[in-house]
Coordinates of C-alpha atoms in Angstrom, one line a residue:
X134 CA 68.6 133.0 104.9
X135 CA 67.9 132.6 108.4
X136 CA 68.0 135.9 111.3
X137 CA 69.3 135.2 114.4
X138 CA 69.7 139.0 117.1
X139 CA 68.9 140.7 114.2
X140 CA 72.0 138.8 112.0
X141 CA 71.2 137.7 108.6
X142 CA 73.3 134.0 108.5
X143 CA 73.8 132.4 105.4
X144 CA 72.8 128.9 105.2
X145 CA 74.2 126.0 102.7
X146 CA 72.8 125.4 99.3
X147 CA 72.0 122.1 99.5
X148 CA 71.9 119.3 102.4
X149 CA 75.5 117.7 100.0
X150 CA 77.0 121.0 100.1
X151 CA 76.9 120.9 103.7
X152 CA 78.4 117.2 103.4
X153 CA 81.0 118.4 100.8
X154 CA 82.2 121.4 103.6
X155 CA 82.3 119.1 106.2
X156 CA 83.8 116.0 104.8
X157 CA 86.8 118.6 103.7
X158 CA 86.9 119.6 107.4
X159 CA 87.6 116.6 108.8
X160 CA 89.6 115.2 105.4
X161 CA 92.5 116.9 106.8
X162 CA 96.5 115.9 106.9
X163 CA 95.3 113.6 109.8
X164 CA 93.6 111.0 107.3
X165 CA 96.5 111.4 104.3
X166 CA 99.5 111.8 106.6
X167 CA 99.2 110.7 110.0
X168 CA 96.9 107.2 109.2
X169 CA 99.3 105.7 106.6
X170 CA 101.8 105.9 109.4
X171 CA 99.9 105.6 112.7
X172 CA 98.5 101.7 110.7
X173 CA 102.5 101.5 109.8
X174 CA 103.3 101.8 113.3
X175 CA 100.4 100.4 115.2
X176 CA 100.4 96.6 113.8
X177 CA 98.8 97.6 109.9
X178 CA 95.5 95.9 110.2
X179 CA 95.0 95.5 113.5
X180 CA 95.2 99.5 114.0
X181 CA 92.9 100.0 111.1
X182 CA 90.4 97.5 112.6
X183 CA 90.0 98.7 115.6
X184 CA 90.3 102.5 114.2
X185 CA 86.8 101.6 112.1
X186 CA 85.1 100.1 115.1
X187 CA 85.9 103.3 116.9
X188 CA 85.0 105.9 113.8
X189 CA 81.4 104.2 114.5
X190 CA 81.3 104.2 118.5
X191 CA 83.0 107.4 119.3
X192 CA 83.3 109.0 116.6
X193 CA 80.2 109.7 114.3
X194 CA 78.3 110.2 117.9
X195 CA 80.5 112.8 118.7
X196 CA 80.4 114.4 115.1
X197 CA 76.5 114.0 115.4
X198 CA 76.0 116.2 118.6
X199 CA 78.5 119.2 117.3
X200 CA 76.7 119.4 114.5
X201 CA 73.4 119.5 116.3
X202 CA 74.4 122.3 119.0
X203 CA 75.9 124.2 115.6
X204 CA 72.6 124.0 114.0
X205 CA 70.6 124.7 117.5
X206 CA 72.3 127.5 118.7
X207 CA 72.1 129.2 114.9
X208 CA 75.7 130.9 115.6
X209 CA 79.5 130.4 116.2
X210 CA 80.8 128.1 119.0
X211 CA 80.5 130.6 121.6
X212 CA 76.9 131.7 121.2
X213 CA 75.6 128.3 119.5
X214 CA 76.7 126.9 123.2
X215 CA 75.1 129.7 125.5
X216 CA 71.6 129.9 123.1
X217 CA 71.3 126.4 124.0
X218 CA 72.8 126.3 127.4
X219 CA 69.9 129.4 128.2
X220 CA 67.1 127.4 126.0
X221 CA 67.2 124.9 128.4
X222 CA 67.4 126.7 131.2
X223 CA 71.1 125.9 131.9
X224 CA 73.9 128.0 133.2
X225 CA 75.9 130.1 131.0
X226 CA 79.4 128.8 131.9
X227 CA 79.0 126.4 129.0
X228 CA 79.9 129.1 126.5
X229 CA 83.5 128.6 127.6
X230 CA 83.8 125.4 125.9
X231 CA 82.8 127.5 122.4
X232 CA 85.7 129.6 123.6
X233 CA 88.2 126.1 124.2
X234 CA 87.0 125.2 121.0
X235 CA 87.9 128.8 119.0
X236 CA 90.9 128.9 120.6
X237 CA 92.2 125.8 119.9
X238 CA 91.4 126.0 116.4
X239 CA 93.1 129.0 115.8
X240 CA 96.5 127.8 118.1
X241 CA 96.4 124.5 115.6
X242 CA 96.3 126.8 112.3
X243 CA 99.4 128.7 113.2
X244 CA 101.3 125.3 113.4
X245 CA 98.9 123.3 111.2
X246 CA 100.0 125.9 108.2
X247 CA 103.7 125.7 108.3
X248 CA 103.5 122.1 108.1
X249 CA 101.1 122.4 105.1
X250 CA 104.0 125.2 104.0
X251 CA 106.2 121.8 103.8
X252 CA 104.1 120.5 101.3
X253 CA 103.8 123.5 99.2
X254 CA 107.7 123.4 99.1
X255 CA 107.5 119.8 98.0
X256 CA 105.0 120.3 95.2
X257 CA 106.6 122.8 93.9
X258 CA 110.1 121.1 93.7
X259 CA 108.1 118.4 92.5
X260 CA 107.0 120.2 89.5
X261 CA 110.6 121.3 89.1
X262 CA 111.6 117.5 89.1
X263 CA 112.9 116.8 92.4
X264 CA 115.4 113.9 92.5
X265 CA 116.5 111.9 95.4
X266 CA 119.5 109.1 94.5
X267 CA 119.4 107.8 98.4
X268 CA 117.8 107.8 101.2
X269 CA 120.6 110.1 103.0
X270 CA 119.9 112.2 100.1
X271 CA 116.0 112.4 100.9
X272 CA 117.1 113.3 104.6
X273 CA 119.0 115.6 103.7
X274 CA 116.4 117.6 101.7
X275 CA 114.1 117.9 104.5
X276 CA 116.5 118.7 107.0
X277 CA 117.5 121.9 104.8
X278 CA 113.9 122.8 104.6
X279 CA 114.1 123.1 108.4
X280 CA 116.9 124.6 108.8
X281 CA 115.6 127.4 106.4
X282 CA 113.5 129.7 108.2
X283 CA 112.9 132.5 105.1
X284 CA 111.8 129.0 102.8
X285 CA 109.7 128.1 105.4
X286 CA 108.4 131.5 106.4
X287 CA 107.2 131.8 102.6
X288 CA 105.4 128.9 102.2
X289 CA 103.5 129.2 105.4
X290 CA 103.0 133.0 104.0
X291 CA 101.6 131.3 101.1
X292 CA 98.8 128.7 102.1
X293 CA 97.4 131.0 105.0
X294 CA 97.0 133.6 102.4
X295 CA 95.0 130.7 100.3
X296 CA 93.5 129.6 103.5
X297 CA 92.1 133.4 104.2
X298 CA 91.8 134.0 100.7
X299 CA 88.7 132.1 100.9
X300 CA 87.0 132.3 104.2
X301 CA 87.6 136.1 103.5
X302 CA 85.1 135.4 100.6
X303 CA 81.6 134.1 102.7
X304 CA 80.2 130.9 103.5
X305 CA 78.9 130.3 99.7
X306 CA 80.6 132.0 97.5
X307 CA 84.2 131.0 99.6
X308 CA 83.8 128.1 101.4
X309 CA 81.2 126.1 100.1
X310 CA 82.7 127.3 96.0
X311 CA 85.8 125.6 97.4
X312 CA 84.9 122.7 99.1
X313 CA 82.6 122.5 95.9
X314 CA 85.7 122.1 94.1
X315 CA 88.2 121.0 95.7
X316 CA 86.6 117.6 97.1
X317 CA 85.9 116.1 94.0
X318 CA 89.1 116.9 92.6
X319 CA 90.6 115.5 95.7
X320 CA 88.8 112.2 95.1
X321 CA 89.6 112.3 91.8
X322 CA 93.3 112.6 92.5
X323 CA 93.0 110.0 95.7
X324 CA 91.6 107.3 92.8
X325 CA 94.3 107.9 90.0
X326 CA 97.3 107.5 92.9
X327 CA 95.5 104.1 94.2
X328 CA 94.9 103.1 90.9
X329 CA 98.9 104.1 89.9
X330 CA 99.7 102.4 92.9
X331 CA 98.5 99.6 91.9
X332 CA 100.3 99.5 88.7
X333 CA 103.7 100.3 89.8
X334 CA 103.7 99.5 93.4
X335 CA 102.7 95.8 95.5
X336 CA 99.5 96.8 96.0
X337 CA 98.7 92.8 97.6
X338 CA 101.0 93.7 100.3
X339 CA 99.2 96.8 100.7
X340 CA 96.6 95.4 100.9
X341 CA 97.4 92.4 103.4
X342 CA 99.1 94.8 105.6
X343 CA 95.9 97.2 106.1
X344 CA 93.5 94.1 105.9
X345 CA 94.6 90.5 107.3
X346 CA 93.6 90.0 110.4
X347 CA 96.1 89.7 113.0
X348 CA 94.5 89.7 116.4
X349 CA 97.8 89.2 118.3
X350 CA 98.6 92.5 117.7
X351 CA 95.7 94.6 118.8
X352 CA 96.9 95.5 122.2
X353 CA 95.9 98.1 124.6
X354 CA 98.3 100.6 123.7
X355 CA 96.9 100.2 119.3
X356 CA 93.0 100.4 121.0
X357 CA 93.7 103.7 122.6
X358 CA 95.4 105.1 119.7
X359 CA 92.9 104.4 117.2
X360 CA 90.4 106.0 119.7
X361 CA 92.6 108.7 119.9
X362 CA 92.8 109.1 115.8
X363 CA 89.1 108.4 115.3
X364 CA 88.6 111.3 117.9
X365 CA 91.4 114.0 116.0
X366 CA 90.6 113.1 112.1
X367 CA 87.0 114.1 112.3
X368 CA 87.8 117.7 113.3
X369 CA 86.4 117.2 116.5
X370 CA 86.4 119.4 119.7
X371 CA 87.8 122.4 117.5
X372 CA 84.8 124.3 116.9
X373 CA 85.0 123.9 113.0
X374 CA 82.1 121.2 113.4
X375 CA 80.0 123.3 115.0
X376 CA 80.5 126.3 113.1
X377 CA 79.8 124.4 109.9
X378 CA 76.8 122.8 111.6
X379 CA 75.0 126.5 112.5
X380 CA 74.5 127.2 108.5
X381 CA 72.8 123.9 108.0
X382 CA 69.1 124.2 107.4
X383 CA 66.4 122.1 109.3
X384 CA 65.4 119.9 106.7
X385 CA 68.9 118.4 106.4
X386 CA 69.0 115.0 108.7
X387 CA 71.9 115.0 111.3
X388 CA 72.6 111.4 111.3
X389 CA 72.4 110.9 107.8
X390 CA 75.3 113.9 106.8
X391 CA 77.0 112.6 109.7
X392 CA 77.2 109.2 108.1
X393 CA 78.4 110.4 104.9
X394 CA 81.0 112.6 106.4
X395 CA 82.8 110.0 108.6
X396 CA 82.2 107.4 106.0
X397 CA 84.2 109.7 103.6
X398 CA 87.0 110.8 105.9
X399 CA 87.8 107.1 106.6
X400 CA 87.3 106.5 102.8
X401 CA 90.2 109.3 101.9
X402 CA 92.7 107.5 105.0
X403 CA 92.2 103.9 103.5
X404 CA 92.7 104.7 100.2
X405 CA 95.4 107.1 101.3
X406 CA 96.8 104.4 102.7
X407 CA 97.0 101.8 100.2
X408 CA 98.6 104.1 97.4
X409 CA 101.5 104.9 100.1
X410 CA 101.8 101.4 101.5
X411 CA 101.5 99.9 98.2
X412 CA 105.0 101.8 97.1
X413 CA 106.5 101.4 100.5
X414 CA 106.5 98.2 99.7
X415 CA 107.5 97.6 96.0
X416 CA 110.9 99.9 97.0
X417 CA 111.4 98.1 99.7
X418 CA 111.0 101.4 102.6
X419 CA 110.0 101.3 106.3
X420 CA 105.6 101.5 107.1
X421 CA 106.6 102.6 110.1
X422 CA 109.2 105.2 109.2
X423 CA 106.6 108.1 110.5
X424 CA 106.1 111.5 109.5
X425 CA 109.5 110.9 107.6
X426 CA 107.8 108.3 104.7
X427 CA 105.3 111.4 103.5
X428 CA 108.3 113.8 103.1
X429 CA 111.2 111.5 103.0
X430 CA 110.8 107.8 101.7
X431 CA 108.0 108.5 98.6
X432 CA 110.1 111.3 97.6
X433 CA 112.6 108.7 97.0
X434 CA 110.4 106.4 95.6
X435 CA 109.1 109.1 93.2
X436 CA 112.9 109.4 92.3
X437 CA 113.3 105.9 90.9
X438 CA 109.5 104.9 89.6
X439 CA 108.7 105.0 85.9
X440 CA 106.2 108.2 85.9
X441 CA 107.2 109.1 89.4
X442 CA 107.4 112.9 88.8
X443 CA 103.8 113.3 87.9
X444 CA 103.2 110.5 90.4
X445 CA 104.8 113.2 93.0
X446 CA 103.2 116.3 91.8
X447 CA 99.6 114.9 92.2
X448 CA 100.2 113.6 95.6
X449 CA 101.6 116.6 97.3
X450 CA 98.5 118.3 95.2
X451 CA 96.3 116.3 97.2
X452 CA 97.9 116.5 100.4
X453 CA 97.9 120.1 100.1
X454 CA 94.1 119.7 98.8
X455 CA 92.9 118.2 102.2
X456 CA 95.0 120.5 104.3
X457 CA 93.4 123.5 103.0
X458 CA 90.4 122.5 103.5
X459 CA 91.0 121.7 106.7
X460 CA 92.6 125.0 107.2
X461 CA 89.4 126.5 106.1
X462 CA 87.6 125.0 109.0
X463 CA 89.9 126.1 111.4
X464 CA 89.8 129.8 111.1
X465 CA 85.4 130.4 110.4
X466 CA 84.9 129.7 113.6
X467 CA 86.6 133.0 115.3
X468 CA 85.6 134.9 111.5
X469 CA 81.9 133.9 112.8
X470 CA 82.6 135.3 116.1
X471 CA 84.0 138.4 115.1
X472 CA 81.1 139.3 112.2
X473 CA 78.2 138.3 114.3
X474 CA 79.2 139.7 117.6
X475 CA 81.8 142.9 117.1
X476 CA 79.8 143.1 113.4
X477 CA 83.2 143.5 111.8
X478 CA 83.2 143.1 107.7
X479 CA 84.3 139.4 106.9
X480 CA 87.0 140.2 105.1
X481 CA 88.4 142.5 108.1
X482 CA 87.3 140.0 110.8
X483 CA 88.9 137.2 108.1
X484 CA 92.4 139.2 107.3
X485 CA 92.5 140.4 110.8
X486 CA 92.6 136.6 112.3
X487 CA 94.6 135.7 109.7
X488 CA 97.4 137.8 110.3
X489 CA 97.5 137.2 114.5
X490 CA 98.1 133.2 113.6
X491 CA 100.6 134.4 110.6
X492 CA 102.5 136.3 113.4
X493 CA 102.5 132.9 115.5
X494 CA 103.5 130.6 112.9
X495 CA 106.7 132.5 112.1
X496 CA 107.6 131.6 115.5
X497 CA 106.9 128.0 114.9
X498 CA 108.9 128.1 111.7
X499 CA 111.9 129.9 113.8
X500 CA 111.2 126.7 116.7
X501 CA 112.7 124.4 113.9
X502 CA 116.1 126.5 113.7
X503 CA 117.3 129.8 115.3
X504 CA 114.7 129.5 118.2
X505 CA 115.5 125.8 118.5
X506 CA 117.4 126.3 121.9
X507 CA 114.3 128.1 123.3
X508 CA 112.2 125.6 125.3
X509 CA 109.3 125.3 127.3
X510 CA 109.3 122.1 129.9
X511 CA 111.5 120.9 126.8
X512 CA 109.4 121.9 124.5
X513 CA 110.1 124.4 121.4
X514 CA 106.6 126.1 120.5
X515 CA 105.9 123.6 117.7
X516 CA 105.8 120.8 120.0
X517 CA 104.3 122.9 122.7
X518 CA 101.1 124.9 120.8
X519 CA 100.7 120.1 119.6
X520 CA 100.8 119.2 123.0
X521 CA 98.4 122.3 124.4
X522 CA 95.8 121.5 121.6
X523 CA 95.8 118.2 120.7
X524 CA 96.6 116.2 124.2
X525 CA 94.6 119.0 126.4
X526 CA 92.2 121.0 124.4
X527 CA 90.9 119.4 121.6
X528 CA 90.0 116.4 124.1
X529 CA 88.4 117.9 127.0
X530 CA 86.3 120.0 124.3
X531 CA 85.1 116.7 123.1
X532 CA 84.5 116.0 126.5
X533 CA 82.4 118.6 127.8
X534 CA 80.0 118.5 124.3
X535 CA 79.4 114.7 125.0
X536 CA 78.7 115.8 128.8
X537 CA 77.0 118.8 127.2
X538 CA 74.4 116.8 124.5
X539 CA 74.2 113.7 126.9
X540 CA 74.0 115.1 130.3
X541 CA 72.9 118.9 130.6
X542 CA 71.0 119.4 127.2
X543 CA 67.1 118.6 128.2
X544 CA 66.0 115.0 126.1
X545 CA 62.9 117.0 124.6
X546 CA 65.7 119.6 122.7
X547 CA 68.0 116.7 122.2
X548 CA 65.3 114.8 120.3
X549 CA 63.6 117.5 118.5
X550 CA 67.2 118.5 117.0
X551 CA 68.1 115.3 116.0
X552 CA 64.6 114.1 114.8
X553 CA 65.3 110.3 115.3
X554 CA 63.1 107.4 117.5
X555 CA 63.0 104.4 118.8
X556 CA 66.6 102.2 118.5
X557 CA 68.6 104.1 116.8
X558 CA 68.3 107.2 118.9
X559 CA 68.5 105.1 122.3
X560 CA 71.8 103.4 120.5
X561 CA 73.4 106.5 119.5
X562 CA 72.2 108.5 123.2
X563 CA 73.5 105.7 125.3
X564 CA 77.2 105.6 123.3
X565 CA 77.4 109.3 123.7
X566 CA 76.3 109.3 127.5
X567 CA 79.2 107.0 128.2
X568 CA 81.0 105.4 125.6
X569 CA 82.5 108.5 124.0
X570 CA 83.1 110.3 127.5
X571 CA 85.0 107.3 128.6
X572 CA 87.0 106.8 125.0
X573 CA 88.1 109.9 125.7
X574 CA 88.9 110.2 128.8
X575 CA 91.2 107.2 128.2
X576 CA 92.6 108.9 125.3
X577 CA 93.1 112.2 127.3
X578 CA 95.0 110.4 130.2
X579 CA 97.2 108.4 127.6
X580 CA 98.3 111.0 126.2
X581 CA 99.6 112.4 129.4
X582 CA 101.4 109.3 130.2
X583 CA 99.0 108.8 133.4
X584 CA 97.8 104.9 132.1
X585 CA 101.5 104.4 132.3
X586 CA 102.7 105.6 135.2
X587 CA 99.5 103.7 136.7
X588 CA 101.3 100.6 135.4
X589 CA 98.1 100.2 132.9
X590 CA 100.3 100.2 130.0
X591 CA 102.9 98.5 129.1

């Protein structure tokens, strides 16, 4: 244990427990769900190219310099960020972008756990031996999830619950028991699939979609969204990072956990996306059919595959795997706020939070039906808390840590933290000076159509 204002903070067991934790905060529905169809709809290889190029440039940097102000500072987001803002003499404004960071996290939970509430539903109609003849039919089934507030409202009642469940628990013996796990048996399950996949799906054409080069399709628009991806599926610029980071003792070497963690996530999207594609394929569906080929097109490949009910139940079991882990991340950041500043019980501060983002997320399950004539600049509050987080928050709190680490941090803290010399820490200080602020500023002015309507963009 470590004592920081009189606090007694809980560190992790072991340097690969702290890997573990982290690895199933960024392993996340971003690197299951959203890669398979972000490579589907960005060119396939070209996209995942230039997405692992990016992991290393922007990325792991980025993920390197939360986790060293986390471990710093010796608190939550908030007071991690003004310990070392005041260590080095800096001004104290920078706690705010702990509080971006907090706040952001908790806004993408309320909407983050009704769509993990879908795949609850799904595994549980798996295991009841869901059956789709067409792909009307498979439409069809989501649709009437939708359009079902109470169904939805339940399931999203049921994973937060999970999700707090734990966190309610402590850093060891919740999270880190968990994560502990969890992860392998999401490996575990991520193997079998790609394996199965292999078996009774074309995984060559899986494989020559993810992994031939085709250089005439990496265009400007793929670049900046596999910046934008390798920026989102690390769990970056939500706090969770740094949280995570501030209960990691200082034997543990940043760079090397750092590795291993982005390493890992990209590991779980790969994979991910070879079992998918490698069925998308063999049943002849769309890659680029979106969100729709997680909840629409396997299902009705599950339907007609020798073995495909099991085949079902283990993949929603792993997609609901990664997003509760992720979910786990999300909400420890305000939990630390609350116990170490208003000294609140965990399970109170835990419960407390819990039930203020349960209260938000029935009104993103009623956006998809009754409340789906209420708008905000044409948004319902689904697409509105998306937009809010992850095309303003989540970026600009990436942002202002790179600025942060690279700019206002003195060098002598920045290289005691992160205990590396000569190259490497010159490579890694010179990317996150101005390669990573750049990447994502890019991203962040992409995302609000200003490239475009600068003409920079096709």
């Amino acid at each position: 244990m470590s004592q920081t204002a009189n606090f007694q903070r809980s560190t992790w067991s072991s340097r690969w427990a702290f890997i573990l934790v982290t690895i199933g905060s960024a392993v996340g529905l971003g690197n299951i769900w959203k890669f398979p169809y972000m490579a589907g709809s960005q060119g396939g290889s070209a996209f995942v190219l230039v997405y692992l190029v990016c992991v290393l440039l922007i990325g792991l940097p980025l993920l390197m310099a939360e986790i060293m102000i986390g471990r710093r500072g010796r608190g939550n987001p908030v007071s991690a960020m003004l310990k070392v803002a005041e260590e080095g003499g800096r001004c104290s404004g920078w706690g705010l972008v702990g509080w971006v960071g907090i706040v952001g996290a908790l806004l993408i939970l309320s909407f983050y756990s009704v769509v993990a509430g879908w795949i609850v539903d799904y595994l549980f109609k798996a295991l009841s031996g869901l059956r789709l003849e067409n792909a009307e039919a498979a439409a069809n089934r989501f649709k009437a999830l939708l359009a079902d507030p109470l169904q939805m409202m339940l399931c999203h009642t049921l994973f937060l619950a999970l999700t707090v469940g734990v966190v309610a628990r402590g850093v060891i013996a919740g999270i880190e028991v968990a994560n502990r796990i969890m992860m392998p048996g999401l490996f575990l399950i991520l193997a079998l699939l790609t394996v199965w996949g292999g078996i009774a799906g074309d995984m060559p054409a899986a494989w020559d979609f993810m992994f031939a080069f085709k250089p005439e399709a990496i265009t400007p628009a793929v670049i900046l969204a596999a910046v934008g991806h390798a920026f989102f599926s690390l769990s970056l610029g939500m706090g969770a990072i740094m949280a995570y980071g501030s209960y990691l003792d200082r034997q543990s070497s940043i760079a090397g956990t750092s590795l291993w963690v982005a390493l890992a996530g990209t590991l779980v999207g790969v994979l991910a996306g070879l079992a998918i594609f490698s069925l998308t394929f063999a049943y002849g569906l769309e890659p680029a059919a979106g969100p729709g080929l997680i909840l629409q097109a396997l299902p009705l490949a599950f339907s007609h595959m020798p073995g495909g009910q099991w085949f079902g139940v283990f993949f929603f079991l792993l997609v609901l795997f990664a997003a509760w882990t992720s979910a786990i991340s999300l909400l420890e950041p305000f939990v630390a706020w609350l116990t170490e500043r208003m000294r609140l019980r965990r399970p109170v501060a835990a419960w407390g939070t819990g039930l203020a983002v349960w209260w938000l997320g029935i009104g993103v399950c009623l956006s998809f039906n009754r409340w789906s004539g209420h708008t905000l600049f044409g948004l319902n509050l689904f697409e509105l808390l998306d937009f809010m987080t992850s095309r303003i928050m989540m970026p600009l709190s990436g942002l202002a840590i790179a600025i942060f680490v690279g700019w206002i941090m003195t060098r002598a803290q920045v290289l005691d933290e992160m205990q590396l010399s000569g190259l490497p820490f010159k490579a890694w200080y010179l990317v996150l000076r101005y390669l990573a602020p750049l990447g994502i500023l890019l991203v962040f002015a992409h995302a609000l159509g200003w490239l475009a309507w600068l003409g920079w963009l096709a």
